[in-house]
mmCIF file of N, CA and C in Angstrom:
data_model
loop_
_atom_site.group_PDB
_atom_site.id
_atom_site.type_symbol
_atom_site.label_atom_id
_atom_site.label_comp_id
_atom_site.label_asym_id
_atom_site.label_seq_id
_atom_site.Cartn_x
_atom_site.Cartn_y
_atom_site.Cartn_z
ATOM 1 N N UNK A 1 -0.168 8.442 16.306
ATOM 2 C CA UNK A 1 -0.566 7.174 15.711
ATOM 3 C C UNK A 1 -0.329 7.170 14.197
ATOM 4 N N UNK A 2 -0.371 8.335 13.565
ATOM 5 C CA UNK A 2 -0.221 8.377 12.114
ATOM 6 C C UNK A 2 1.124 7.798 11.682
ATOM 7 N N UNK A 3 2.193 8.128 12.398
ATOM 8 C CA UNK A 3 3.507 7.612 12.048
ATOM 9 C C UNK A 3 3.526 6.088 12.170
ATOM 10 N N UNK A 4 2.949 5.576 13.232
ATOM 11 C CA UNK A 4 2.901 4.127 13.436
ATOM 12 C C UNK A 4 2.068 3.455 12.335
ATOM 13 N N UNK A 5 0.965 4.085 11.924
ATOM 14 C CA UNK A 5 0.152 3.543 10.845
ATOM 15 C C UNK A 5 0.955 3.450 9.549
ATOM 16 N N UNK A 6 1.713 4.477 9.265
ATOM 17 C CA UNK A 6 2.551 4.454 8.065
ATOM 18 C C UNK A 6 3.572 3.337 8.120
ATOM 19 N N UNK A 7 4.112 3.103 9.287
ATOM 20 C CA UNK A 7 5.088 2.027 9.460
ATOM 21 C C UNK A 7 4.435 0.657 9.216
ATOM 22 N N UNK A 8 3.202 0.474 9.683
ATOM 23 C CA UNK A 8 2.469 -0.781 9.444
ATOM 24 C C UNK A 8 2.350 -1.017 7.937
ATOM 25 N N UNK A 9 1.948 0.030 7.218
ATOM 26 C CA UNK A 9 1.816 -0.056 5.760
ATOM 27 C C UNK A 9 3.160 -0.418 5.135
ATOM 28 N N UNK A 10 4.206 0.314 5.496
ATOM 29 C CA UNK A 10 5.527 0.119 4.871
ATOM 30 C C UNK A 10 6.086 -1.268 5.148
ATOM 31 N N UNK A 11 5.943 -1.729 6.372
ATOM 32 C CA UNK A 11 6.466 -3.051 6.712
ATOM 33 C C UNK A 11 5.705 -4.142 5.961
ATOM 34 N N UNK A 12 4.398 -3.975 5.791
ATOM 35 C CA UNK A 12 3.617 -4.940 5.011
ATOM 36 C C UNK A 12 4.019 -4.886 3.539
ATOM 37 N N UNK A 13 4.304 -3.670 3.038
ATOM 38 C CA UNK A 13 4.759 -3.517 1.655
ATOM 39 C C UNK A 13 6.070 -4.262 1.452
ATOM 40 N N UNK A 14 7.041 -4.011 2.314
ATOM 41 C CA UNK A 14 8.356 -4.649 2.183
ATOM 42 C C UNK A 14 8.225 -6.174 2.268
ATOM 43 N N UNK A 15 7.432 -6.637 3.208
ATOM 44 C CA UNK A 15 7.218 -8.074 3.358
ATOM 45 C C UNK A 15 6.608 -8.667 2.086
ATOM 46 N N UNK A 16 5.619 -7.992 1.531
ATOM 47 C CA UNK A 16 4.988 -8.463 0.298
ATOM 48 C C UNK A 16 5.940 -8.458 -0.879
ATOM 49 N N UNK A 17 6.729 -7.406 -1.002
ATOM 50 C CA UNK A 17 7.702 -7.337 -2.095
ATOM 51 C C UNK A 17 8.676 -8.511 -1.991
ATOM 52 N N UNK A 18 9.173 -8.759 -0.800
ATOM 53 C CA UNK A 18 10.114 -9.868 -0.609
ATOM 54 C C UNK A 18 9.463 -11.218 -0.914
ATOM 55 N N UNK A 19 8.172 -11.329 -0.652
ATOM 56 C CA UNK A 19 7.457 -12.586 -0.861
ATOM 57 C C UNK A 19 7.059 -12.803 -2.317
ATOM 58 N N UNK A 20 6.588 -11.744 -2.994
ATOM 59 C CA UNK A 20 5.978 -11.908 -4.309
ATOM 60 C C UNK A 20 6.788 -11.389 -5.490
ATOM 61 N N UNK A 21 7.699 -10.460 -5.270
ATOM 62 C CA UNK A 21 8.411 -9.844 -6.394
ATOM 63 C C UNK A 21 9.278 -10.889 -7.094
ATOM 64 N N UNK A 22 9.167 -10.984 -8.419
ATOM 65 C CA UNK A 22 9.989 -11.960 -9.144
ATOM 66 C C UNK A 22 11.420 -11.435 -9.303
ATOM 67 N N UNK A 23 12.359 -12.137 -8.773
ATOM 68 C CA UNK A 23 13.745 -11.694 -8.884
ATOM 69 C C UNK A 23 14.129 -10.737 -7.765
ATOM 70 N N UNK A 24 15.114 -9.906 -8.068
ATOM 71 C CA UNK A 24 15.632 -8.952 -7.086
ATOM 72 C C UNK A 24 14.863 -7.633 -7.187
ATOM 73 N N UNK A 25 14.178 -7.210 -6.101
ATOM 74 C CA UNK A 25 13.421 -5.952 -6.175
ATOM 75 C C UNK A 25 14.342 -4.735 -6.223
ATOM 76 N N UNK A 26 13.809 -3.666 -6.771
ATOM 77 C CA UNK A 26 14.547 -2.395 -6.777
ATOM 78 C C UNK A 26 14.812 -1.996 -5.335
ATOM 79 N N UNK A 27 15.964 -1.390 -5.063
ATOM 80 C CA UNK A 27 16.279 -0.994 -3.681
ATOM 81 C C UNK A 27 15.213 -0.110 -3.038
ATOM 82 N N UNK A 28 14.598 0.776 -3.815
ATOM 83 C CA UNK A 28 13.565 1.657 -3.279
ATOM 84 C C UNK A 28 12.340 0.907 -2.796
ATOM 85 N N UNK A 29 12.114 -0.282 -3.323
ATOM 86 C CA UNK A 29 10.970 -1.085 -2.908
ATOM 87 C C UNK A 29 11.119 -1.622 -1.488
ATOM 88 N N UNK A 30 12.353 -1.768 -1.050
ATOM 89 C CA UNK A 30 12.588 -2.367 0.265
ATOM 90 C C UNK A 30 13.355 -1.423 1.207
ATOM 91 N N UNK A 31 13.319 -0.139 0.909
ATOM 92 C CA UNK A 31 13.952 0.856 1.769
ATOM 93 C C UNK A 31 13.267 0.849 3.133
ATOM 94 N N UNK A 32 14.043 0.758 4.213
ATOM 95 C CA UNK A 32 13.436 0.765 5.550
ATOM 96 C C UNK A 32 12.673 2.063 5.826
ATOM 97 N N UNK A 33 11.737 1.985 6.745
ATOM 98 C CA UNK A 33 10.886 3.120 7.112
ATOM 99 C C UNK A 33 11.704 4.378 7.386
ATOM 100 N N UNK A 34 12.747 4.248 8.149
ATOM 101 C CA UNK A 34 13.542 5.411 8.557
ATOM 102 C C UNK A 34 14.170 6.131 7.370
ATOM 103 N N UNK A 35 14.380 5.430 6.269
ATOM 104 C CA UNK A 35 15.014 6.017 5.087
ATOM 105 C C UNK A 35 14.003 6.336 3.975
ATOM 106 N N UNK A 36 12.736 6.072 4.229
ATOM 107 C CA UNK A 36 11.687 6.332 3.246
ATOM 108 C C UNK A 36 11.448 7.838 3.157
ATOM 109 N N UNK A 37 11.311 8.390 1.947
ATOM 110 C CA UNK A 37 11.072 9.831 1.809
ATOM 111 C C UNK A 37 9.816 10.282 2.560
ATOM 112 N N UNK A 38 9.837 11.529 3.002
ATOM 113 C CA UNK A 38 8.712 12.069 3.779
ATOM 114 C C UNK A 38 7.375 11.945 3.056
ATOM 115 N N UNK A 39 7.339 12.262 1.756
ATOM 116 C CA UNK A 39 6.068 12.184 1.024
ATOM 117 C C UNK A 39 5.520 10.764 1.064
ATOM 118 N N UNK A 40 6.418 9.775 0.961
ATOM 119 C CA UNK A 40 5.987 8.387 0.922
ATOM 120 C C UNK A 40 5.517 7.923 2.300
ATOM 121 N N UNK A 41 6.154 8.431 3.342
ATOM 122 C CA UNK A 41 5.691 8.126 4.702
ATOM 123 C C UNK A 41 4.306 8.712 4.932
ATOM 124 N N UNK A 42 4.128 9.956 4.492
ATOM 125 C CA UNK A 42 2.811 10.603 4.624
ATOM 126 C C UNK A 42 1.740 9.837 3.852
ATOM 127 N N UNK A 43 2.084 9.410 2.637
ATOM 128 C CA UNK A 43 1.131 8.669 1.803
ATOM 129 C C UNK A 43 0.796 7.322 2.440
ATOM 130 N N UNK A 44 1.796 6.635 2.961
ATOM 131 C CA UNK A 44 1.568 5.334 3.609
ATOM 132 C C UNK A 44 0.647 5.493 4.817
ATOM 133 N N UNK A 45 0.887 6.535 5.611
ATOM 134 C CA UNK A 45 0.041 6.781 6.789
ATOM 135 C C UNK A 45 -1.387 7.118 6.368
ATOM 136 N N UNK A 46 -1.540 7.902 5.300
ATOM 137 C CA UNK A 46 -2.871 8.280 4.835
ATOM 138 C C UNK A 46 -3.647 7.059 4.342
ATOM 139 N N UNK A 47 -2.995 6.203 3.567
ATOM 140 C CA UNK A 47 -3.676 5.010 3.060
ATOM 141 C C UNK A 47 -4.024 4.078 4.212
ATOM 142 N N UNK A 48 -3.129 3.929 5.153
ATOM 143 C CA UNK A 48 -3.416 3.083 6.314
ATOM 144 C C UNK A 48 -4.639 3.622 7.060
ATOM 145 N N UNK A 49 -4.704 4.926 7.236
ATOM 146 C CA UNK A 49 -5.856 5.534 7.912
ATOM 147 C C UNK A 49 -7.147 5.306 7.120
ATOM 148 N N UNK A 50 -7.061 5.391 5.788
ATOM 149 C CA UNK A 50 -8.252 5.153 4.962
ATOM 150 C C UNK A 50 -8.735 3.708 5.105
ATOM 151 N N UNK A 51 -7.803 2.770 5.108
ATOM 152 C CA UNK A 51 -8.183 1.363 5.279
ATOM 153 C C UNK A 51 -8.786 1.159 6.664
ATOM 154 N N UNK A 52 -8.160 1.750 7.685
ATOM 155 C CA UNK A 52 -8.676 1.621 9.056
ATOM 156 C C UNK A 52 -10.086 2.204 9.165
ATOM 157 N N UNK A 53 -10.318 3.359 8.535
ATOM 158 C CA UNK A 53 -11.651 3.964 8.546
ATOM 159 C C UNK A 53 -12.658 3.068 7.827
ATOM 160 N N UNK A 54 -12.250 2.489 6.711
ATOM 161 C CA UNK A 54 -13.113 1.588 5.946
ATOM 162 C C UNK A 54 -13.495 0.372 6.787
ATOM 163 N N UNK A 55 -12.528 -0.169 7.502
ATOM 164 C CA UNK A 55 -12.793 -1.300 8.393
ATOM 165 C C UNK A 55 -13.794 -0.876 9.471
ATOM 166 N N UNK A 56 -13.586 0.304 10.038
ATOM 167 C CA UNK A 56 -14.458 0.788 11.116
ATOM 168 C C UNK A 56 -15.894 1.009 10.626
ATOM 169 N N UNK A 57 -16.054 1.687 9.492
ATOM 170 C CA UNK A 57 -17.411 1.969 9.006
ATOM 171 C C UNK A 57 -18.097 0.711 8.477
ATOM 172 N N UNK A 58 -17.324 -0.335 8.261
ATOM 173 C CA UNK A 58 -17.883 -1.622 7.829
ATOM 174 C C UNK A 58 -18.165 -2.534 9.016
ATOM 175 N N UNK A 59 -17.986 -1.989 10.221
ATOM 176 C CA UNK A 59 -18.183 -2.757 11.458
ATOM 177 C C UNK A 59 -17.393 -4.063 11.450
ATOM 178 N N UNK A 60 -16.195 -3.995 10.898
ATOM 179 C CA UNK A 60 -15.328 -5.162 10.890
ATOM 180 C C UNK A 60 -15.670 -6.205 9.848
ATOM 181 N N UNK A 61 -16.633 -5.933 9.000
ATOM 182 C CA UNK A 61 -17.064 -6.925 8.015
ATOM 183 C C UNK A 61 -16.185 -6.985 6.766
ATOM 184 N N UNK A 62 -15.077 -6.255 6.773
ATOM 185 C CA UNK A 62 -14.166 -6.340 5.632
ATOM 186 C C UNK A 62 -13.520 -7.717 5.535
ATOM 187 N N UNK A 63 -13.606 -8.500 6.596
ATOM 188 C CA UNK A 63 -13.069 -9.861 6.537
ATOM 189 C C UNK A 63 -13.818 -10.702 5.501
ATOM 190 N N UNK A 64 -14.996 -10.242 5.102
ATOM 191 C CA UNK A 64 -15.801 -10.953 4.102
ATOM 192 C C UNK A 64 -15.413 -10.582 2.669
ATOM 193 N N UNK A 65 -14.566 -9.580 2.519
ATOM 194 C CA UNK A 65 -14.117 -9.176 1.181
ATOM 195 C C UNK A 65 -13.098 -10.177 0.652
ATOM 196 N N UNK A 66 -13.015 -10.271 -0.664
ATOM 197 C CA UNK A 66 -11.986 -11.117 -1.277
ATOM 198 C C UNK A 66 -10.637 -10.397 -1.191
ATOM 199 N N UNK A 67 -9.575 -11.151 -1.366
ATOM 200 C CA UNK A 67 -8.237 -10.531 -1.391
ATOM 201 C C UNK A 67 -8.158 -9.520 -2.520
ATOM 202 N N UNK A 68 -8.791 -9.833 -3.642
ATOM 203 C CA UNK A 68 -8.792 -8.922 -4.773
ATOM 204 C C UNK A 68 -9.449 -7.592 -4.396
ATOM 205 N N UNK A 69 -10.582 -7.647 -3.727
ATOM 206 C CA UNK A 69 -11.278 -6.429 -3.306
ATOM 207 C C UNK A 69 -10.435 -5.633 -2.324
ATOM 208 N N UNK A 70 -9.797 -6.305 -1.408
ATOM 209 C CA UNK A 70 -8.938 -5.621 -0.433
ATOM 210 C C UNK A 70 -7.768 -4.935 -1.134
ATOM 211 N N UNK A 71 -7.136 -5.655 -2.031
ATOM 212 C CA UNK A 71 -6.003 -5.085 -2.754
ATOM 213 C C UNK A 71 -6.406 -3.904 -3.616
ATOM 214 N N UNK A 72 -7.557 -4.015 -4.277
ATOM 215 C CA UNK A 72 -8.048 -2.907 -5.109
ATOM 216 C C UNK A 72 -8.245 -1.637 -4.283
ATOM 217 N N UNK A 73 -8.752 -1.799 -3.069
ATOM 218 C CA UNK A 73 -8.985 -0.635 -2.217
ATOM 219 C C UNK A 73 -7.659 0.047 -1.876
ATOM 220 N N UNK A 74 -6.674 -0.732 -1.492
ATOM 221 C CA UNK A 74 -5.357 -0.171 -1.180
ATOM 222 C C UNK A 74 -4.772 0.522 -2.409
ATOM 223 N N UNK A 75 -4.842 -0.134 -3.555
ATOM 224 C CA UNK A 75 -4.266 0.426 -4.777
ATOM 225 C C UNK A 75 -4.924 1.757 -5.149
ATOM 226 N N UNK A 76 -6.238 1.829 -5.045
ATOM 227 C CA UNK A 76 -6.942 3.062 -5.390
ATOM 228 C C UNK A 76 -6.589 4.194 -4.426
ATOM 229 N N UNK A 77 -6.522 3.883 -3.153
ATOM 230 C CA UNK A 77 -6.129 4.898 -2.170
ATOM 231 C C UNK A 77 -4.708 5.387 -2.452
ATOM 232 N N UNK A 78 -3.822 4.468 -2.846
ATOM 233 C CA UNK A 78 -2.429 4.841 -3.140
ATOM 234 C C UNK A 78 -2.364 5.746 -4.364
ATOM 235 N N UNK A 79 -3.136 5.436 -5.394
ATOM 236 C CA UNK A 79 -3.147 6.271 -6.604
ATOM 237 C C UNK A 79 -3.569 7.701 -6.255
ATOM 238 N N UNK A 80 -4.551 7.850 -5.395
ATOM 239 C CA UNK A 80 -4.973 9.193 -4.975
ATOM 240 C C UNK A 80 -3.826 9.922 -4.280
ATOM 241 N N UNK A 81 -3.057 9.211 -3.480
ATOM 242 C CA UNK A 81 -1.915 9.830 -2.807
ATOM 243 C C UNK A 81 -0.834 10.240 -3.809
ATOM 244 N N UNK A 82 -0.617 9.433 -4.820
ATOM 245 C CA UNK A 82 0.366 9.787 -5.848
ATOM 246 C C UNK A 82 -0.056 11.096 -6.523
ATOM 247 N N UNK A 83 -1.338 11.206 -6.862
ATOM 248 C CA UNK A 83 -1.830 12.448 -7.486
ATOM 249 C C UNK A 83 -1.706 13.631 -6.521
ATOM 250 N N UNK A 84 -1.838 13.385 -5.250
ATOM 251 C CA UNK A 84 -1.695 14.449 -4.257
ATOM 252 C C UNK A 84 -0.249 14.966 -4.211
ATOM 253 N N UNK A 85 0.704 14.073 -4.331
ATOM 254 C CA UNK A 85 2.106 14.436 -4.142
ATOM 255 C C UNK A 85 2.857 14.759 -5.426
ATOM 256 N N UNK A 86 2.299 14.389 -6.589
ATOM 257 C CA UNK A 86 2.984 14.622 -7.867
ATOM 258 C C UNK A 86 2.018 15.232 -8.871
ATOM 259 N N UNK A 87 2.463 16.309 -9.510
ATOM 260 C CA UNK A 87 1.624 16.976 -10.507
ATOM 261 C C UNK A 87 1.483 16.156 -11.786
ATOM 262 N N UNK A 88 2.556 15.492 -12.183
ATOM 263 C CA UNK A 88 2.541 14.740 -13.441
ATOM 264 C C UNK A 88 3.242 13.396 -13.222
ATOM 265 N N UNK A 89 2.573 12.476 -12.511
ATOM 266 C CA UNK A 89 3.233 11.204 -12.199
ATOM 267 C C UNK A 89 3.396 10.311 -13.432
ATOM 268 N N UNK A 90 4.374 9.421 -13.347
ATOM 269 C CA UNK A 90 4.551 8.426 -14.398
ATOM 270 C C UNK A 90 3.278 7.574 -14.476
ATOM 271 N N UNK A 91 2.891 7.176 -15.671
ATOM 272 C CA UNK A 91 1.690 6.335 -15.810
ATOM 273 C C UNK A 91 1.745 5.073 -14.931
ATOM 274 N N UNK A 92 2.916 4.485 -14.767
ATOM 275 C CA UNK A 92 3.008 3.263 -13.951
ATOM 276 C C UNK A 92 2.706 3.536 -12.485
ATOM 277 N N UNK A 93 2.885 4.789 -12.039
ATOM 278 C CA UNK A 93 2.600 5.137 -10.642
ATOM 279 C C UNK A 93 1.096 5.220 -10.367
ATOM 280 N N UNK A 94 0.320 5.433 -11.430
ATOM 281 C CA UNK A 94 -1.128 5.605 -11.261
ATOM 282 C C UNK A 94 -1.923 4.577 -12.079
ATOM 283 N N UNK A 95 -1.293 3.454 -12.347
ATOM 284 C CA UNK A 95 -1.948 2.407 -13.128
ATOM 285 C C UNK A 95 -3.157 1.863 -12.370
ATOM 286 N N UNK A 96 -4.192 1.524 -13.134
ATOM 287 C CA UNK A 96 -5.383 0.932 -12.554
ATOM 288 C C UNK A 96 -5.100 -0.533 -12.216
ATOM 289 N N UNK A 97 -5.931 -1.086 -11.353
ATOM 290 C CA UNK A 97 -5.746 -2.449 -10.840
ATOM 291 C C UNK A 97 -5.392 -3.490 -11.906
ATOM 292 N N UNK A 98 -6.133 -3.568 -13.025
ATOM 293 C CA UNK A 98 -5.822 -4.619 -14.004
ATOM 294 C C UNK A 98 -4.424 -4.490 -14.622
ATOM 295 N N UNK A 99 -3.861 -3.286 -14.599
ATOM 296 C CA UNK A 99 -2.540 -3.076 -15.182
ATOM 297 C C UNK A 99 -1.406 -3.347 -14.193
ATOM 298 N N UNK A 100 -1.722 -3.498 -12.920
ATOM 299 C CA UNK A 100 -0.674 -3.753 -11.931
ATOM 300 C C UNK A 100 -0.151 -5.177 -12.067
ATOM 301 N N UNK A 101 1.157 -5.359 -11.849
ATOM 302 C CA UNK A 101 1.682 -6.719 -11.869
ATOM 303 C C UNK A 101 1.101 -7.536 -10.708
ATOM 304 N N UNK A 102 1.038 -8.833 -10.887
ATOM 305 C CA UNK A 102 0.451 -9.712 -9.882
ATOM 306 C C UNK A 102 1.155 -9.558 -8.531
ATOM 307 N N UNK A 103 2.479 -9.387 -8.539
ATOM 308 C CA UNK A 103 3.194 -9.255 -7.266
ATOM 309 C C UNK A 103 2.697 -8.037 -6.495
ATOM 310 N N UNK A 104 2.392 -6.967 -7.208
ATOM 311 C CA UNK A 104 1.919 -5.750 -6.545
ATOM 312 C C UNK A 104 0.476 -5.920 -6.061
ATOM 313 N N UNK A 105 -0.350 -6.594 -6.837
ATOM 314 C CA UNK A 105 -1.721 -6.867 -6.406
ATOM 315 C C UNK A 105 -1.717 -7.691 -5.109
ATOM 316 N N UNK A 106 -0.890 -8.709 -5.063
ATOM 317 C CA UNK A 106 -0.813 -9.557 -3.879
ATOM 318 C C UNK A 106 -0.281 -8.775 -2.674
ATOM 319 N N UNK A 107 0.700 -7.933 -2.926
ATOM 320 C CA UNK A 107 1.268 -7.112 -1.853
ATOM 321 C C UNK A 107 0.222 -6.143 -1.315
ATOM 322 N N UNK A 108 -0.561 -5.523 -2.194
ATOM 323 C CA UNK A 108 -1.605 -4.598 -1.747
ATOM 324 C C UNK A 108 -2.652 -5.315 -0.895
ATOM 325 N N UNK A 109 -3.008 -6.538 -1.279
ATOM 326 C CA UNK A 109 -3.962 -7.312 -0.475
ATOM 327 C C UNK A 109 -3.358 -7.634 0.893
ATOM 328 N N UNK A 110 -2.082 -7.964 0.918
ATOM 329 C CA UNK A 110 -1.404 -8.230 2.193
ATOM 330 C C UNK A 110 -1.397 -6.993 3.087
ATOM 331 N N UNK A 111 -1.217 -5.825 2.482
ATOM 332 C CA UNK A 111 -1.220 -4.576 3.251
ATOM 333 C C UNK A 111 -2.579 -4.404 3.936
ATOM 334 N N UNK A 112 -3.651 -4.585 3.179
ATOM 335 C CA UNK A 112 -4.995 -4.459 3.759
ATOM 336 C C UNK A 112 -5.137 -5.422 4.937
ATOM 337 N N UNK A 113 -4.746 -6.670 4.736
ATOM 338 C CA UNK A 113 -4.897 -7.679 5.786
ATOM 339 C C UNK A 113 -4.013 -7.393 7.004
ATOM 340 N N UNK A 114 -2.849 -6.819 6.776
ATOM 341 C CA UNK A 114 -1.982 -6.435 7.902
ATOM 342 C C UNK A 114 -2.651 -5.336 8.727
ATOM 343 N N UNK A 115 -3.297 -4.405 8.058
ATOM 344 C CA UNK A 115 -4.001 -3.325 8.763
ATOM 345 C C UNK A 115 -5.205 -3.910 9.501
ATOM 346 N N UNK A 116 -5.922 -4.836 8.869
ATOM 347 C CA UNK A 116 -7.057 -5.493 9.526
ATOM 348 C C UNK A 116 -6.619 -6.134 10.846
ATOM 349 N N UNK A 117 -5.476 -6.747 10.844
ATOM 350 C CA UNK A 117 -4.998 -7.458 12.038
ATOM 351 C C UNK A 117 -4.675 -6.523 13.193
ATOM 352 N N UNK A 118 -4.469 -5.240 12.892
ATOM 353 C CA UNK A 118 -4.150 -4.277 13.947
ATOM 354 C C UNK A 118 -5.390 -3.583 14.483
ATOM 355 N N UNK A 119 -6.543 -3.857 13.910
ATOM 356 C CA UNK A 119 -7.769 -3.163 14.316
ATOM 357 C C UNK A 119 -8.663 -4.042 15.125
#
């Protein structure tokens, strides 16, 4: 199931990038699952599992959260994964919620909601 969870995350990410990114996104932003690096697949699966666990321990009440709250949760979980996989990540890779561009905030909220729909 972990691989499938990562795919859910990645497909929601790509969909969000295509929907919200201003202009032409970087190729790495829309790389298909099969071509995504192993570390990124592992990170996507881990974040998806964290969101799924959060939904479960909330007894499904995450539907009451705002999109902003949902996106913040995804972003924070992702930052932890970046620190797990990189000793000295670029500051933009570990930026806090207020520093993220709006397109990324919206995409992170979409990721949470995509995971909610599968639970």
